[in-house]
XYZ file of C-alpha atoms in Angstrom:
557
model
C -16.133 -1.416 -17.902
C -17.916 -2.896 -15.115
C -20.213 -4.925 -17.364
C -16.676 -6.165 -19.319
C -15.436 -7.737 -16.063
C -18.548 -9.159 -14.808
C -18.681 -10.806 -18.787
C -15.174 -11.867 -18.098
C -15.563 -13.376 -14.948
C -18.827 -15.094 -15.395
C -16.381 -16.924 -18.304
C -13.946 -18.284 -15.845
C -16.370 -19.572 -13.290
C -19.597 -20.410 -16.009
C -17.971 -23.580 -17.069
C -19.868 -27.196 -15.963
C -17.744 -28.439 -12.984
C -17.040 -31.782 -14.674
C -14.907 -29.825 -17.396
C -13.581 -27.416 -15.016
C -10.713 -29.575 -13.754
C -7.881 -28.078 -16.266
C -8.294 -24.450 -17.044
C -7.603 -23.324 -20.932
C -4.974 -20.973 -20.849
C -6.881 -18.277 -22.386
C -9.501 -18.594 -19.484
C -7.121 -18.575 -17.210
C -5.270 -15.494 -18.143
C -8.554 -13.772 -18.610
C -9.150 -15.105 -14.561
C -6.013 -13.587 -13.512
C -5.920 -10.384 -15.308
C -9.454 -9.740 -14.318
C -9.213 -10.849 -10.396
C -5.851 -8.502 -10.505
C -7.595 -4.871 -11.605
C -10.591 -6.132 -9.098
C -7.615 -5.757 -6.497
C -5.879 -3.457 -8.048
C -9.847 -1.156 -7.853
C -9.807 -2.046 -4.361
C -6.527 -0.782 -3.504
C -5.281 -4.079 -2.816
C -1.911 -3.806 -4.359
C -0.139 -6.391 -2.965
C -3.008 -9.055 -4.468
C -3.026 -7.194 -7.746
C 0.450 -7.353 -8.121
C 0.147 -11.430 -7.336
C -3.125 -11.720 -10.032
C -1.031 -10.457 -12.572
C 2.500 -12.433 -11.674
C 0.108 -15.299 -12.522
C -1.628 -13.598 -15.310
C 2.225 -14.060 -16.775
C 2.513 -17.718 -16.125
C -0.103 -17.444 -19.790
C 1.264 -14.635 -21.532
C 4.889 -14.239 -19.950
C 6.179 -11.914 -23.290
C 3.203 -9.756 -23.611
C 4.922 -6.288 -22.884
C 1.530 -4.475 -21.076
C 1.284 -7.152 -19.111
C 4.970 -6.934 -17.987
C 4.695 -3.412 -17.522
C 1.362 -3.627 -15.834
C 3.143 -5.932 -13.534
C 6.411 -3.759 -13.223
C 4.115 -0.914 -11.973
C 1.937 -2.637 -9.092
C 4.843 -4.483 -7.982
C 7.070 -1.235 -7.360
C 3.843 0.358 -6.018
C 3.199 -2.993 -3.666
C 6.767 -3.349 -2.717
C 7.342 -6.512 -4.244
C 11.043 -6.069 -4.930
C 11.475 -9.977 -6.043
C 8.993 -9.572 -8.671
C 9.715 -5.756 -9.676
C 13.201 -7.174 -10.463
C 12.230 -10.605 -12.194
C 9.915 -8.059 -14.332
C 12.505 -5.878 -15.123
C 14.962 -8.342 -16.096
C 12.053 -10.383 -19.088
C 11.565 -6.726 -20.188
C 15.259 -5.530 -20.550
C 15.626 -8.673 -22.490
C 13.194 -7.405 -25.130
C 14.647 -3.949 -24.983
C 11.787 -2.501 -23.762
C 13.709 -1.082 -20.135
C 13.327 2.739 -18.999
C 15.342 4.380 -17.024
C 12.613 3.297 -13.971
C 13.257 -0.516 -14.894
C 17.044 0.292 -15.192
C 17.910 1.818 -12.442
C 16.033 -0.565 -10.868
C 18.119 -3.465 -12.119
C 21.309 -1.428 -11.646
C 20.070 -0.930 -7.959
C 19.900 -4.674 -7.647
C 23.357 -5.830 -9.191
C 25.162 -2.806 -6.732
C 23.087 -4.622 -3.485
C 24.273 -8.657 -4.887
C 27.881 -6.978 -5.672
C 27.931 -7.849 -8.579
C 29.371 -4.771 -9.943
C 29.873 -5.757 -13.563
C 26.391 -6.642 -13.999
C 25.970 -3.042 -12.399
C 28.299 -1.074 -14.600
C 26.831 -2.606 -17.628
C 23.152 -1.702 -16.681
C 24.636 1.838 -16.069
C 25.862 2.391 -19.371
C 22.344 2.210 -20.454
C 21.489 4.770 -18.429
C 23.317 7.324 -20.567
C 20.695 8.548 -22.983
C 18.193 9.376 -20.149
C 17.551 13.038 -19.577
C 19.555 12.915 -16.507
C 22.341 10.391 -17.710
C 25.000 12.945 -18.159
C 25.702 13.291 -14.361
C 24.119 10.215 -12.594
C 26.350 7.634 -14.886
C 29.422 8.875 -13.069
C 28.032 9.217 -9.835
C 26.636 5.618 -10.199
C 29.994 4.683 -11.883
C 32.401 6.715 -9.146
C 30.504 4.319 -6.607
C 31.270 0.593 -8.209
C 34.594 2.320 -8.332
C 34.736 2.894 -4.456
C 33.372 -0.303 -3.876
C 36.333 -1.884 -5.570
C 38.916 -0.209 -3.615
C 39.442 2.111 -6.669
C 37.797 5.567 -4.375
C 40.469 7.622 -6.516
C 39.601 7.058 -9.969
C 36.307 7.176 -8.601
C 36.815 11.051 -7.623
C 37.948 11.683 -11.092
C 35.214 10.671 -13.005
C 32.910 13.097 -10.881
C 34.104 16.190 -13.040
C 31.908 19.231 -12.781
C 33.238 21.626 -15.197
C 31.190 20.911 -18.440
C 28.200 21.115 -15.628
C 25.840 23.627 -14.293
C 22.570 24.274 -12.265
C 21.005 21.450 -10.707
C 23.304 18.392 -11.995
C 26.276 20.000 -10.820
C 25.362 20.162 -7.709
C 24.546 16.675 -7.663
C 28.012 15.655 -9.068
C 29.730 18.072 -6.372
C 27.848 16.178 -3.823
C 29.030 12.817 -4.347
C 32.352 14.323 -5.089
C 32.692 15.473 -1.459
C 31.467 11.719 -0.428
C 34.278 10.078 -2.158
C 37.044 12.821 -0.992
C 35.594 11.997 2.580
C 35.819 8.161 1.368
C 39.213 8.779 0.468
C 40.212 10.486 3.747
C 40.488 13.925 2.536
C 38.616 15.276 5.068
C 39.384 19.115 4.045
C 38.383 18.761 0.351
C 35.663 17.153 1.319
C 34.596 20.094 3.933
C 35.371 22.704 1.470
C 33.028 21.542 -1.296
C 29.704 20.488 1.507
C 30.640 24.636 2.537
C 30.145 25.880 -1.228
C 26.842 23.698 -1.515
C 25.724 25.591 1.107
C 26.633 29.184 0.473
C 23.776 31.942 0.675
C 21.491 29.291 1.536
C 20.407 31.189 4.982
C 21.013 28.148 6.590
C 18.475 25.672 5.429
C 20.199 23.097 3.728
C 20.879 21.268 6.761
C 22.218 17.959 4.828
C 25.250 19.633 3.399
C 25.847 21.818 6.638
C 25.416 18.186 9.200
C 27.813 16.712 6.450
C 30.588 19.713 6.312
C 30.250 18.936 10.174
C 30.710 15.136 10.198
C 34.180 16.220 7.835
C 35.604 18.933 9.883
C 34.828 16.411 13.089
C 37.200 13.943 11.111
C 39.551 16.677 10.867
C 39.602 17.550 13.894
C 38.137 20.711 13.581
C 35.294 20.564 16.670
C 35.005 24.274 16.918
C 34.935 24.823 12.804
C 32.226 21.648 12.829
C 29.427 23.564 15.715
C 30.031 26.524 13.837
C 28.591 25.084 10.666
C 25.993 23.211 12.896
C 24.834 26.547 14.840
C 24.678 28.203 11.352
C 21.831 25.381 10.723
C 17.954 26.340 10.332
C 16.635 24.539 13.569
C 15.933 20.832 12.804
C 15.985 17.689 14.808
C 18.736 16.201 12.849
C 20.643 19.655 13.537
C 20.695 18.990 17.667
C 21.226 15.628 16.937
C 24.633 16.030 15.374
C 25.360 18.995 18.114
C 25.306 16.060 20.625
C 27.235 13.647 19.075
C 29.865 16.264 18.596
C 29.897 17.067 21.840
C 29.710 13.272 23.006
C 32.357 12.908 20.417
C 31.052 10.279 18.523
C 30.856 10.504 15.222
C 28.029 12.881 13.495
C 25.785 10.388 10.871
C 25.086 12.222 7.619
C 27.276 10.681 4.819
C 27.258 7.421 3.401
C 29.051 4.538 4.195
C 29.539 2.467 1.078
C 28.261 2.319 -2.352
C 24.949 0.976 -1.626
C 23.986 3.821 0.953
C 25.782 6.525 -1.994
C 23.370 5.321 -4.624
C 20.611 4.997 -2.243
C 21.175 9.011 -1.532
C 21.213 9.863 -5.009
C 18.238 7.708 -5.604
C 16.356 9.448 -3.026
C 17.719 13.264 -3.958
C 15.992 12.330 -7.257
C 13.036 10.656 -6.009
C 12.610 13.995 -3.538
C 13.206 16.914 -6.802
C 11.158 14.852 -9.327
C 8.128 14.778 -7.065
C 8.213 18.212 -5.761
C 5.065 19.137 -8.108
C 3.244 15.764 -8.168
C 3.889 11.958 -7.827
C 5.122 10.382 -11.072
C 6.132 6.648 -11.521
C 9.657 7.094 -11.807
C 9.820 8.733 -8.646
C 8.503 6.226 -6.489
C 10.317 3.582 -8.058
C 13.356 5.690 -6.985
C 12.243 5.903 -3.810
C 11.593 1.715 -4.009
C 15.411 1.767 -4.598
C 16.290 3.912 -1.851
C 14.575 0.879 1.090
C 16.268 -1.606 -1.471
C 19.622 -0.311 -0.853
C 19.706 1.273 2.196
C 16.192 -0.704 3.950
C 17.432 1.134 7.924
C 17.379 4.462 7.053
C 13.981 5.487 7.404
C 13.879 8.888 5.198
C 13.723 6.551 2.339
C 10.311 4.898 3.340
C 8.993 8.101 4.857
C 9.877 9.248 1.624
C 7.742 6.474 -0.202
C 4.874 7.147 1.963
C 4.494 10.276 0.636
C 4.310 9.369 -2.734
C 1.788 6.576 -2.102
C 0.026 8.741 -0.153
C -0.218 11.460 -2.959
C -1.338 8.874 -5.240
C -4.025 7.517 -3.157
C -2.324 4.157 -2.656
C -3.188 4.114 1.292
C -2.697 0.526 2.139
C 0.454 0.289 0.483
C 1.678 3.847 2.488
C 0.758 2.063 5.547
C 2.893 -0.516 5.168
C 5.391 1.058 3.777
C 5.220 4.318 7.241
C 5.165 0.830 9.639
C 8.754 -0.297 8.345
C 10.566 2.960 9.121
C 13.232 2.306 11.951
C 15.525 4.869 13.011
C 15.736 7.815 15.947
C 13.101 8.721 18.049
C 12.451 11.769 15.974
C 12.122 9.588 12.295
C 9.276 6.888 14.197
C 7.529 9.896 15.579
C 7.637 11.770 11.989
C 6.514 8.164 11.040
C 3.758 7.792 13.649
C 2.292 11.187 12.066
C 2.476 9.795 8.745
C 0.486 6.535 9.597
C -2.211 8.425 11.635
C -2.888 10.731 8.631
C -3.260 8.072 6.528
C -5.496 6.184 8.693
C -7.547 8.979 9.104
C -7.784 9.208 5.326
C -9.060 5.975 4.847
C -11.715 6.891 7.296
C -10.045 5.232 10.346
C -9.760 8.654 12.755
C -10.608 6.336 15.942
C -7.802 4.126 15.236
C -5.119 7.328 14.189
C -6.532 9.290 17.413
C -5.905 6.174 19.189
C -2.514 5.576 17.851
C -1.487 9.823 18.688
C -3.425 9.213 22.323
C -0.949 6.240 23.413
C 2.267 7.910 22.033
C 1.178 11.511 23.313
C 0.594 9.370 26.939
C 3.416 7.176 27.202
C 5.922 7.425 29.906
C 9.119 8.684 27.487
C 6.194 11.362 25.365
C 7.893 13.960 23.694
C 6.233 17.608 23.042
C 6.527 16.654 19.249
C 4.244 13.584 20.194
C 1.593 16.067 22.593
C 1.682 18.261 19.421
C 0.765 15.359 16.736
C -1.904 14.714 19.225
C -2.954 18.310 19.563
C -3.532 18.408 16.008
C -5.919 15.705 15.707
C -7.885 16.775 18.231
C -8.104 20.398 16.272
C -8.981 18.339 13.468
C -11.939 16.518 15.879
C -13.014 19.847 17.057
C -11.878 19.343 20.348
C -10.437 22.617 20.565
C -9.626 23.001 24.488
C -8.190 19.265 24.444
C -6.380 20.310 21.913
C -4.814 23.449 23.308
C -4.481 21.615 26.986
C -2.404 19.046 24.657
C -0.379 21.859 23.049
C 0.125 23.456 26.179
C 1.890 20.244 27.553
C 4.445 20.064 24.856
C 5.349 23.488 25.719
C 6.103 22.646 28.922
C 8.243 19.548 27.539
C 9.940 21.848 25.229
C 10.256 20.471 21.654
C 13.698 19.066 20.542
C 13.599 21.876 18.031
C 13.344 25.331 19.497
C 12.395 27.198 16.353
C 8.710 25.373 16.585
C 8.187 26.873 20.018
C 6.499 29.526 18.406
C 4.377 27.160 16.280
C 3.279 25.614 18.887
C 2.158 29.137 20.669
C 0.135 29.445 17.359
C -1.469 26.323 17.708
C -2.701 26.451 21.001
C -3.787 30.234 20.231
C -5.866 29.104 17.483
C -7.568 26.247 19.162
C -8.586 28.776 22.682
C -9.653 31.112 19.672
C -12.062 28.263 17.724
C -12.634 27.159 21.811
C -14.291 30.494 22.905
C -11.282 31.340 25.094
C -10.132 34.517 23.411
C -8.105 36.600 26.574
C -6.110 33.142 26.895
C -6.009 33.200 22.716
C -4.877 36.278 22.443
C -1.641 35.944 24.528
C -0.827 32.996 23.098
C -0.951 34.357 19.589
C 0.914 37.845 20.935
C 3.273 35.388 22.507
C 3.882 33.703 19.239
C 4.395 36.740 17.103
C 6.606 37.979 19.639
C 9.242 34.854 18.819
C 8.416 34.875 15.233
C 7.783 38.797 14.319
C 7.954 38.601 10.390
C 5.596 35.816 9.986
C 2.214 36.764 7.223
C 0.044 33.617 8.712
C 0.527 35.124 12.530
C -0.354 38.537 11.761
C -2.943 37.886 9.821
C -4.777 35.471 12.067
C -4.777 37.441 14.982
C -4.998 40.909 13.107
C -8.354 39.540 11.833
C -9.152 37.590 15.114
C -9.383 41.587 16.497
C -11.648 42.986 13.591
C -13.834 40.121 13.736
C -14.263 40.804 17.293
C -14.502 44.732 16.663
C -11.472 44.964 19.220
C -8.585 47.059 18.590
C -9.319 47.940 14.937
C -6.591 50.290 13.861
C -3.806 47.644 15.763
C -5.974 45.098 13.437
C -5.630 46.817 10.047
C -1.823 47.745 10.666
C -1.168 43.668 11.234
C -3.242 42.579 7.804
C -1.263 44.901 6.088
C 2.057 44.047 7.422
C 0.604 40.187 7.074
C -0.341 41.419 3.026
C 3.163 43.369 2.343
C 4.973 39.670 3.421
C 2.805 37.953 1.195
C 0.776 39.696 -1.005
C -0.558 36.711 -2.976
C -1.907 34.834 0.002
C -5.801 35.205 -0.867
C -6.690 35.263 2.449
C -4.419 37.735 3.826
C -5.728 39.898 0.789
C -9.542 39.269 2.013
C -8.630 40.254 5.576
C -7.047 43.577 4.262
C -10.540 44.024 1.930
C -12.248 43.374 5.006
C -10.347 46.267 7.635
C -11.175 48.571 4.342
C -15.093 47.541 4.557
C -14.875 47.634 8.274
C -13.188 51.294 7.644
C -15.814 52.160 5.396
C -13.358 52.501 2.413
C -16.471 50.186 0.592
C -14.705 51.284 -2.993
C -11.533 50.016 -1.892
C -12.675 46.813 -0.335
C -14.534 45.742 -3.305
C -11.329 46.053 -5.323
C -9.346 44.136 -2.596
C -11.464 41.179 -2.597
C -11.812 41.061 -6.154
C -8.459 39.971 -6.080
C -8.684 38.107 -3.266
C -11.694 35.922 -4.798
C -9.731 35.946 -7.892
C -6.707 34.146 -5.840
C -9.214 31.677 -3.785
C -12.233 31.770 -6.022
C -14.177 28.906 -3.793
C -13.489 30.406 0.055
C -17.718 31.099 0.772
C -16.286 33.747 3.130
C -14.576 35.422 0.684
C -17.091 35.149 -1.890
C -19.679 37.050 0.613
C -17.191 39.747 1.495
C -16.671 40.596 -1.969
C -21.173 40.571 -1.983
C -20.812 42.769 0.818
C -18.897 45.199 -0.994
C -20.571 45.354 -3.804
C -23.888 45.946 -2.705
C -22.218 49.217 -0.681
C -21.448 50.429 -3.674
C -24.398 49.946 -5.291
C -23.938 46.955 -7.718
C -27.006 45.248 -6.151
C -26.990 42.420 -9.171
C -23.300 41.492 -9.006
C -23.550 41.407 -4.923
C -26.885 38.893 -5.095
C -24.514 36.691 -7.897
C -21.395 36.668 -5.374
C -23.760 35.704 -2.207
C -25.508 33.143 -4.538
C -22.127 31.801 -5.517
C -20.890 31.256 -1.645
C -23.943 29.638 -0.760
C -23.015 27.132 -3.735
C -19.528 26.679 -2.144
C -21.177 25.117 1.155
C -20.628 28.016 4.063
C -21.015 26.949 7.431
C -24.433 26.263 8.692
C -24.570 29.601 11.342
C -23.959 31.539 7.651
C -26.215 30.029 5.252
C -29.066 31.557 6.401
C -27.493 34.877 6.865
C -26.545 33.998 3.139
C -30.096 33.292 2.363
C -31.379 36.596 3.794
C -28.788 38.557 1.888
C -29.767 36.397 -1.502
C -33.501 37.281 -0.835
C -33.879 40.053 0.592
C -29.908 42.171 0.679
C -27.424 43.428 2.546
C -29.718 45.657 4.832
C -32.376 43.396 6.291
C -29.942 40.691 6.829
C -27.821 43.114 8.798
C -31.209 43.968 10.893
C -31.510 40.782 11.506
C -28.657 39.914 12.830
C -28.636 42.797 15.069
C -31.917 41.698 16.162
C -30.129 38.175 17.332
């Protein structure tokens, strides 16, 4: 491939100077193309996206090309040329449902709502046609002063599962469109049902409705039934202030931009796929000041290991304090991604110091000094946004955790140790919490049946977790129950087969029970899977020379 380009380009540029005032076409789309996936190899989107625009200007019907283009300029942001793209390739009938929604997304933002309905219609043999037509539809109908006919194309009875909760969604919108603040309450209160309180969208908008209703007490009820968010105790104070909660959109632009982004959000719960981000694209088309649409898009350039384009896609977001500083963390991990950590430490240092800091900021910052190894800046930062108190009281004891772990990896283990007691005592039921501190004290040789009867609390919570299941393997060892251990961390490797600490605990085992080959394999595979430096040569001792030696030697140390 590389020899291909370099051919390609030394064809554009090899030409004698006095011929080189007019380009031929061909050489000049070959120029193009080729300068474009040079940009497009360097991450350079934004050029890429340009290269090929005037790779067009040569071949302006070639459909790969157009696509090509359609791609890198949704990826770069370039909605002027994603949308001049998609219209040259719905004109030779060769639109998706990516290029049309696209194009539908466009005519509902210029109002030009006949234009939208029409590129709608072709939405209808698309897997997910059968409920986001109407929804689309009910929308052009609100935004021509028709709300009620609107409402009565979102009909959920031929639906189930997933799409009818979509359609029940926008339902409630309208009704609250409409005025009909009741109906509108009622149906955000079944989206929610049995859902232990997490889906804090529906619950902030059956607030906003019962708030227009009238209903103040009925509206903090369903807020106090919330999981703890940000967005949660930012709707308790505007109820109280009694201005009006935010949560449900405004006008047909900001409905299709939610339904984009619902979409954008399910499609890409297992991986990044194109029609997801171009989703999300449509989401900052339509609605370009709410910022969960570009963090959003972030995270699916991110995923796809388009960093420059996530960067500036994280440094548009506007909004609340909370959405810049969710924002903020975004842009620092990608920086530190691209190999930038001075600049992302930087950027968490001068937010985590600023006069107005937040603890969520003194966390962010805590966390990349964990990630530096700094562990007792780290838990001096963590610390501090205890004493702020997060805007979120169900982190509190996350944050207990953190600072925990980072006087654990810091050599401060009395100070650890009540931190991470501290933090099981607000979140009792958690498998990471008892597991971390259950094998902090077996590691240490400290309270070792208190140790064992956390791991296997930690392992009855989540008994896939590998490394819960290596911790219980290792309180067995440590117990001398070497039969049982080995069976333990057999499934534990089997669940994590490339942890080097794992991997040696299951040698360990082994060679207790006397299969002296198999342990010498396991030991030999962990030193493959790089182990720290303080245990390779433990490793190495066990590989050469087994499990007893290396044990005298380390008592010898």
């Amino acid at each position: 491939m590389r020899a291909a380009v370099a051919f390609l380009l030394a064809s554009a540029l090899a030409a004698p100077s006095a011929q080189a005032t007019v380009m031929p076409a061909q050489e000049a789309d070959y120029g193009s193309y080729v300068q474009g996936h040079l940009a497009l190899a360097n991450g350079e989107l934004g050029r890429a996206a340009d290269y090929f625009a005037g790779a067009l200007t040569y071949a302006p019907d070639d459909p790969q090309l157009l696509r090509q283009t359609f791609d890198l300029a949704i990826a770069a942001g370039d909605e002027a040329l994603a949308i001049g793209v998609g219209e040259r390739l719905a004109r030779q009938d060769r639109f998706d449902s990516g290029v049309t929604l696209l194009l539908v997304a466009n005519a509902i933002k210029t109002r030009k709502w006949n234009d939208a309905r029409e590129a709608t219609a072709r939405l209808t043999d698309a897997g997910f046609g059968s409920f986001i037509v109407p929804i689309i539809d009910a929308w052009i109908d609100e935004a021509r002063g028709k709300t009620a006919e609107g409402i009565r194309k979102l009909d959920t009875e031929k639906l189930e599962g997933f799409a009818r909760t979509y359609v029940l969604e926008h339902r409630a919108h309208l009704l609250f469109r409409a005025k009909r603040y009741a109906e509108a309450a009622e149906i955000y209160d079944q989206l929610t049902m049995d859902d232990g309180g997490r889906n804090i969208r529906m619950r902030i908008a059956a607030a906003r409705a019962l708030q227009a209703e009238k209903q103040p007490e009925e509206a903090l009820k369903r807020l106090t039934e919330s999981a703890g968010h940000t967005d949660v105790e930012t709707a308790k104070a505007a109820l109280a202030a009694g201005t009006p909660i935010v949560g449900i959109p405004a006008n047909a632009s900001e409905g299709v931009a939610l339904l984009a982004l619902r979409m954008a959000a399910d499609l890409s719960r297992e991986r990044p796929i194109p029609v997801a981000l171009t989703l999300a694209r449509i989401a900052t088309m339509l609605a370009p000041d709410q910022a969960s649409g570009w963090l959003l898009t972030t995270e699916l350039l991110a995923a796809s290991e388009r960093y420059e384009a996530a960067l500036d896609a994280v440094r548009k977001v506007r909004g609340s304090d909370d959405e810049k500083a969710m924002a903020l963390g975004q842009e620092a991990a990608i920086l530190a991604r691209l190999d930038r950590e001075p600049e992302a430490m930087q950027l968490l240092e001068t937010a985590a110091n600023a006069p107005g800091a937040r603890a969520e900021d003194l966390a962010r910052y805590g966390d990349a000094l964990q990630s530096a190894k700094r562990f007792l800046d780290a838990a001096a930062a963590y610390d501090k946004a205890l004493t702020l108190g997060p805007a979120d009281p169900a982190i509190v004891w996350r944050l207990h955790f953190l600072k925990g772990s980072a006087l654990e990896q810091g050599g401060k283990w009395p100070e650890a140790e009540a931190s991470l007691r501290e933090a099981i005592r607000l979140q009792p039921a958690d498998a990471t919490l008892l597991n971390y501190l259950g094998y902090a004290l077996l590691d240490r040789g400290l309270s070792k049946p208190e140790a064992r009867l956390l791991i296997e609390k930690a392992h009855s919570l989540a008994p896939e977790d590998g490394y819960i299941t290596d911790s219980l393997g290792w309180a067995q060892y440590q117990a001398g129950e070497y039969a049982a251990a080995a069976a333990t961390l057999e499934q534990a490797v089997a669940a994590v087969a490339d942890d080097p600490v794992i991997t040696e605990h299951l040698g360990d085992a082994y060679w207790m029970v006397g299969r002296r080959i198999e342990a010498r394999h396991r030991w030999k595979a962990a030193l493959d899977a790089d182990p720290t430096p303080e245990r390779k040569g433990t490793l190495e001792t066990k590989y050469d020379y087994g499990l007893d030696l290396a044990l005298r030697d380390t008592a010898k140390k």
